[in-house]
Amino acid sequence: MLLFPSTQLEDSMNTTRFRRYAILALFACLWTATMWGKRTDESAIKITIEPLYPVELSLQEIDKGSAEFILAVDNEGTLRDYILVKASHPLFGQAVDRVLPSWEFLPVLIDGKRVNAMHRVTINFRSSGMFVVGVDSVSAIKDSRIRTIGGSSNNREYHVPQLPELDSAPEPLQVVHPSIFNSEAISEEGLRIVYNFFIDQEGRVRIPWIDEQEFQHVDDRILDATYDALMQWEFTPPTINGEKVVAQVSQPFWFNSSKTSLVDRL
């Protein structure tokens, strides 16, 4: 299976606010914009550069296709990171990858304040030269493990693999535990936080987000500490049949009132 390499941009984001407001911003705005090669007023995208239709697929008489990406956009509207999560053919993902860093985005506003946000963008291709860009609301991102990043029955398709599809679970090479300075924010019953994230071909953590199905009210300081710790983790690269790939995984963190954290294995 041909697996598509991911691309990492700048790492200088306001980490915690990106992770939290990714959920809040998209839910509040309910963006489901569709653009025909240009911006609409409802879109989170300001400027797009049209990807070229893959010539190889045209020669194979494949006249349409799609690619889906998860984007991390900061509070200035700058694209900071992105991951291809699904494509009807890897070449569609590669075509978008060539132009996506040149796209411009609008910052998300909550209560008049610009915040970092996560978006899922779908690009639909037509061999006629037309392309359609859709920006999904948070409901699609929350269920991405099921809907967006599911398995494929067509061996030409690409999708981000999950743990059962890998040769073995990535082994942590560096684990940083969150530093919690205020135990009053943790109840006597303890606290559990689950993050979803990607591990790239270099073993780096990419674009973490809180698992909404596991989410409960958590003090911002605990979320800050957990996110900052997770971004320092390093893993052995995920592989399928010995080939390095990008994979999606989940990592639970347990906290107790003694300010210590327990980390489950993947």
mmCIF file of N, CA and C in Angstrom, residues 110-179:
data_model
loop_
_atom_site.group_PDB
_atom_site.id
_atom_site.type_symbol
_atom_site.label_atom_id
_atom_site.label_comp_id
_atom_site.label_asym_id
_atom_site.label_seq_id
_atom_site.Cartn_x
_atom_site.Cartn_y
_atom_site.Cartn_z
ATOM 1 N N ILE A 110 -13.957 33.917 19.096
ATOM 2 C CA ILE A 110 -14.875 33.524 20.164
ATOM 3 C C ILE A 110 -14.973 34.690 21.133
ATOM 4 N N ASP A 111 -16.201 35.212 21.288
ATOM 5 C CA ASP A 111 -16.420 36.390 22.134
ATOM 6 C C ASP A 111 -15.499 37.537 21.722
ATOM 7 N N GLY A 112 -15.306 37.678 20.420
ATOM 8 C CA GLY A 112 -14.487 38.769 19.907
ATOM 9 C C GLY A 112 -12.997 38.554 20.012
ATOM 10 N N LYS A 113 -12.574 37.381 20.495
ATOM 11 C CA LYS A 113 -11.147 37.102 20.671
ATOM 12 C C LYS A 113 -10.699 36.058 19.669
ATOM 13 N N ARG A 114 -9.566 36.321 19.027
ATOM 14 C CA ARG A 114 -9.007 35.357 18.087
ATOM 15 C C ARG A 114 -8.415 34.171 18.851
ATOM 16 N N VAL A 115 -8.689 32.973 18.357
ATOM 17 C CA VAL A 115 -8.189 31.763 19.023
ATOM 18 C C VAL A 115 -7.603 30.818 17.980
ATOM 19 N N ASN A 116 -6.771 29.887 18.437
ATOM 20 C CA ASN A 116 -6.257 28.819 17.585
ATOM 21 C C ASN A 116 -7.361 27.797 17.360
ATOM 22 N N ALA A 117 -7.371 27.157 16.191
ATOM 23 C CA ALA A 117 -8.467 26.250 15.878
ATOM 24 C C ALA A 117 -7.990 25.105 15.001
ATOM 25 N N MET A 118 -8.761 24.031 15.034
ATOM 26 C CA MET A 118 -8.521 22.873 14.193
ATOM 27 C C MET A 118 -9.687 22.741 13.227
ATOM 28 N N HIS A 119 -9.385 22.478 11.953
ATOM 29 C CA HIS A 119 -10.406 22.330 10.927
ATOM 30 C C HIS A 119 -10.198 21.021 10.172
ATOM 31 N N ARG A 120 -11.278 20.465 9.673
ATOM 32 C CA ARG A 120 -11.167 19.384 8.705
ATOM 33 C C ARG A 120 -11.629 19.914 7.363
ATOM 34 N N VAL A 121 -10.766 19.797 6.347
ATOM 35 C CA VAL A 121 -11.046 20.340 5.020
ATOM 36 C C VAL A 121 -11.073 19.197 4.018
ATOM 37 N N THR A 122 -12.119 19.182 3.188
ATOM 38 C CA THR A 122 -12.257 18.186 2.129
ATOM 39 C C THR A 122 -12.128 18.872 0.776
ATOM 40 N N ILE A 123 -11.262 18.369 -0.078
ATOM 41 C CA ILE A 123 -11.072 18.904 -1.430
ATOM 42 C C ILE A 123 -11.547 17.857 -2.419
ATOM 43 N N ASN A 124 -12.559 18.202 -3.209
ATOM 44 C CA ASN A 124 -13.099 17.303 -4.229
ATOM 45 C C ASN A 124 -12.598 17.736 -5.607
ATOM 46 N N PHE A 125 -12.053 16.791 -6.345
ATOM 47 C CA PHE A 125 -11.474 17.061 -7.657
ATOM 48 C C PHE A 125 -12.416 16.623 -8.772
ATOM 49 N N ARG A 126 -12.343 17.331 -9.897
ATOM 50 C CA ARG A 126 -12.960 16.904 -11.145
ATOM 51 C C ARG A 126 -11.919 17.091 -12.246
ATOM 52 N N SER A 127 -11.857 16.160 -13.167
ATOM 53 C CA SER A 127 -10.854 16.256 -14.226
ATOM 54 C C SER A 127 -11.105 17.446 -15.149
ATOM 55 N N SER A 128 -12.314 18.004 -15.102
ATOM 56 C CA SER A 128 -12.632 19.198 -15.896
ATOM 57 C C SER A 128 -11.870 20.424 -15.418
ATOM 58 N N GLY A 129 -11.231 20.316 -14.237
ATOM 59 C CA GLY A 129 -10.496 21.445 -13.686
ATOM 60 C C GLY A 129 -11.197 22.089 -12.520
ATOM 61 N N MET A 130 -12.450 21.729 -12.282
ATOM 62 C CA MET A 130 -13.199 22.275 -11.156
ATOM 63 C C MET A 130 -12.790 21.580 -9.871
ATOM 64 N N PHE A 131 -12.683 22.347 -8.773
ATOM 65 C CA PHE A 131 -12.450 21.724 -7.479
ATOM 66 C C PHE A 131 -13.319 22.394 -6.427
ATOM 67 N N VAL A 132 -13.750 21.623 -5.458
ATOM 68 C CA VAL A 132 -14.658 22.093 -4.413
ATOM 69 C C VAL A 132 -13.980 21.917 -3.070
ATOM 70 N N VAL A 133 -14.061 22.957 -2.227
ATOM 71 C CA VAL A 133 -13.475 22.901 -0.895
ATOM 72 C C VAL A 133 -14.592 22.969 0.132
ATOM 73 N N GLY A 134 -14.624 22.026 1.051
ATOM 74 C CA GLY A 134 -15.602 22.029 2.125
ATOM 75 C C GLY A 134 -14.911 22.077 3.471
ATOM 76 N N VAL A 135 -15.419 22.904 4.380
ATOM 77 C CA VAL A 135 -14.889 22.996 5.742
ATOM 78 C C VAL A 135 -15.947 22.467 6.681
ATOM 79 N N ASP A 136 -15.636 21.393 7.399
ATOM 80 C CA ASP A 136 -16.619 20.718 8.225
ATOM 81 C C ASP A 136 -16.707 21.322 9.620
ATOM 82 N N SER A 137 -17.868 21.113 10.248
ATOM 83 C CA SER A 137 -18.058 21.529 11.628
ATOM 84 C C SER A 137 -17.425 20.520 12.561
ATOM 85 N N VAL A 138 -17.411 20.835 13.851
ATOM 86 C CA VAL A 138 -16.741 19.978 14.816
ATOM 87 C C VAL A 138 -17.380 18.610 14.927
ATOM 88 N N SER A 139 -18.666 18.469 14.607
ATOM 89 C CA SER A 139 -19.305 17.165 14.731
ATOM 90 C C SER A 139 -18.616 16.131 13.864
ATOM 91 N N ALA A 140 -18.097 16.560 12.712
ATOM 92 C CA ALA A 140 -17.384 15.633 11.845
ATOM 93 C C ALA A 140 -16.026 15.277 12.422
ATOM 94 N N ILE A 141 -15.370 16.247 13.074
ATOM 95 C CA ILE A 141 -14.058 15.986 13.656
ATOM 96 C C ILE A 141 -14.190 15.058 14.853
ATOM 97 N N LYS A 142 -15.208 15.230 15.671
ATOM 98 C CA LYS A 142 -15.369 14.397 16.856
ATOM 99 C C LYS A 142 -15.516 12.932 16.505
ATOM 100 N N ASP A 143 -16.152 12.649 15.358
ATOM 101 C CA ASP A 143 -16.374 11.267 14.949
ATOM 102 C C ASP A 143 -15.361 10.807 13.911
ATOM 103 N N SER A 144 -14.232 11.522 13.815
ATOM 104 C CA SER A 144 -13.299 11.252 12.728
ATOM 105 C C SER A 144 -12.710 9.855 12.799
ATOM 106 N N ARG A 145 -12.600 9.285 13.978
ATOM 107 C CA ARG A 145 -12.021 7.954 14.073
ATOM 108 C C ARG A 145 -12.906 6.935 13.356
ATOM 109 N N ILE A 146 -14.206 7.236 13.257
ATOM 110 C CA ILE A 146 -15.138 6.303 12.638
ATOM 111 C C ILE A 146 -15.410 6.681 11.188
ATOM 112 N N ARG A 147 -15.686 7.961 10.960
ATOM 113 C CA ARG A 147 -16.144 8.365 9.632
ATOM 114 C C ARG A 147 -14.999 8.760 8.706
ATOM 115 N N THR A 148 -14.074 9.557 9.217
ATOM 116 C CA THR A 148 -13.061 10.144 8.357
ATOM 117 C C THR A 148 -11.869 9.234 8.150
ATOM 118 N N ILE A 149 -11.523 8.460 9.166
ATOM 119 C CA ILE A 149 -10.275 7.728 9.129
ATOM 120 C C ILE A 149 -10.577 6.240 9.201
ATOM 121 N N GLY A 150 -11.641 5.836 8.539
ATOM 122 C CA GLY A 150 -11.993 4.424 8.549
ATOM 123 C C GLY A 150 -11.196 3.641 7.526
ATOM 124 N N GLY A 151 -11.376 2.346 7.536
ATOM 125 C CA GLY A 151 -10.670 1.487 6.606
ATOM 126 C C GLY A 151 -11.169 1.670 5.182
ATOM 127 N N SER A 152 -10.461 1.091 4.248
ATOM 128 C CA SER A 152 -10.798 1.241 2.835
ATOM 129 C C SER A 152 -10.943 -0.126 2.196
ATOM 130 N N SER A 153 -11.945 -0.259 1.342
ATOM 131 C CA SER A 153 -12.115 -1.496 0.592
ATOM 132 C C SER A 153 -11.460 -1.406 -0.779
ATOM 133 N N ASN A 154 -10.922 -0.243 -1.102
ATOM 134 C CA ASN A 154 -10.275 -0.026 -2.397
ATOM 135 C C ASN A 154 -8.788 0.179 -2.143
ATOM 136 N N ASN A 155 -7.937 -0.683 -2.710
ATOM 137 C CA ASN A 155 -6.524 -0.599 -2.394
ATOM 138 C C ASN A 155 -5.837 0.618 -2.996
ATOM 139 N N ARG A 156 -6.553 1.412 -3.812
ATOM 140 C CA ARG A 156 -5.990 2.668 -4.296
ATOM 141 C C ARG A 156 -6.192 3.787 -3.284
ATOM 142 N N GLU A 157 -7.093 3.609 -2.361
ATOM 143 C CA GLU A 157 -7.402 4.666 -1.403
ATOM 144 C C GLU A 157 -6.343 4.738 -0.313
ATOM 145 N N TYR A 158 -6.220 5.946 0.249
ATOM 146 C CA TYR A 158 -5.328 6.160 1.381
ATOM 147 C C TYR A 158 -6.150 6.554 2.596
ATOM 148 N N HIS A 159 -5.789 6.048 3.763
ATOM 149 C CA HIS A 159 -6.362 6.530 5.007
ATOM 150 C C HIS A 159 -5.314 6.416 6.093
ATOM 151 N N VAL A 160 -5.413 7.269 7.091
ATOM 152 C CA VAL A 160 -4.493 7.195 8.220
ATOM 153 C C VAL A 160 -4.802 5.928 9.011
ATOM 154 N N PRO A 161 -3.835 5.031 9.162
ATOM 155 C CA PRO A 161 -4.101 3.797 9.901
ATOM 156 C C PRO A 161 -4.206 4.040 11.404
ATOM 157 N N GLN A 162 -4.931 3.152 12.060
ATOM 158 C CA GLN A 162 -5.017 3.168 13.511
ATOM 159 C C GLN A 162 -4.254 1.976 14.066
ATOM 160 N N LEU A 163 -4.224 1.893 15.375
ATOM 161 C CA LEU A 163 -3.343 0.956 16.062
ATOM 162 C C LEU A 163 -3.466 -0.490 15.567
ATOM 163 N N PRO A 164 -4.686 -1.042 15.402
ATOM 164 C CA PRO A 164 -4.777 -2.448 14.984
ATOM 165 C C PRO A 164 -4.181 -2.734 13.608
ATOM 166 N N GLU A 165 -4.017 -1.702 12.787
ATOM 167 C CA GLU A 165 -3.503 -1.904 11.437
ATOM 168 C C GLU A 165 -1.982 -1.888 11.368
ATOM 169 N N LEU A 166 -1.320 -1.476 12.445
ATOM 170 C CA LEU A 166 0.132 -1.339 12.438
ATOM 171 C C LEU A 166 0.814 -2.673 12.703
ATOM 172 N N ASP A 167 2.092 -2.743 12.326
ATOM 173 C CA ASP A 167 2.878 -3.939 12.621
ATOM 174 C C ASP A 167 2.924 -4.195 14.120
ATOM 175 N N SER A 168 3.053 -3.119 14.880
ATOM 176 C CA SER A 168 3.069 -3.197 16.346
ATOM 177 C C SER A 168 2.804 -1.802 16.884
ATOM 178 N N ALA A 169 2.465 -1.715 18.157
ATOM 179 C CA ALA A 169 2.213 -0.410 18.765
ATOM 180 C C ALA A 169 3.513 0.383 18.841
ATOM 181 N N PRO A 170 3.491 1.669 18.467
ATOM 182 C CA PRO A 170 4.694 2.494 18.611
ATOM 183 C C PRO A 170 5.157 2.524 20.072
ATOM 184 N N GLU A 171 6.455 2.335 20.273
ATOM 185 C CA GLU A 171 7.010 2.336 21.625
ATOM 186 C C GLU A 171 7.443 3.744 22.010
ATOM 187 N N PRO A 172 7.049 4.212 23.190
ATOM 188 C CA PRO A 172 7.502 5.543 23.624
ATOM 189 C C PRO A 172 8.991 5.553 23.929
ATOM 190 N N LEU A 173 9.693 6.476 23.308
ATOM 191 C CA LEU A 173 11.126 6.651 23.559
ATOM 192 C C LEU A 173 11.372 7.732 24.591
ATOM 193 N N GLN A 174 10.450 8.677 24.651
ATOM 194 C CA GLN A 174 10.539 9.745 25.658
ATOM 195 C C GLN A 174 9.137 10.024 26.169
ATOM 196 N N VAL A 175 8.954 9.923 27.479
ATOM 197 C CA VAL A 175 7.665 10.188 28.120
ATOM 198 C C VAL A 175 7.862 11.306 29.130
ATOM 199 N N VAL A 176 7.091 12.369 28.975
ATOM 200 C CA VAL A 176 7.130 13.505 29.907
ATOM 201 C C VAL A 176 5.807 13.548 30.634
ATOM 202 N N HIS A 177 5.846 13.471 31.964
ATOM 203 C CA HIS A 177 4.627 13.517 32.748
ATOM 204 C C HIS A 177 4.213 14.968 32.992
ATOM 205 N N PRO A 178 2.919 15.246 32.952
ATOM 206 C CA PRO A 178 2.446 16.611 33.222
ATOM 207 C C PRO A 178 2.821 17.061 34.631
ATOM 208 N N SER A 179 3.179 18.318 34.756
ATOM 209 C CA SER A 179 3.507 18.898 36.056
ATOM 210 C C SER A 179 2.285 19.642 36.580
#
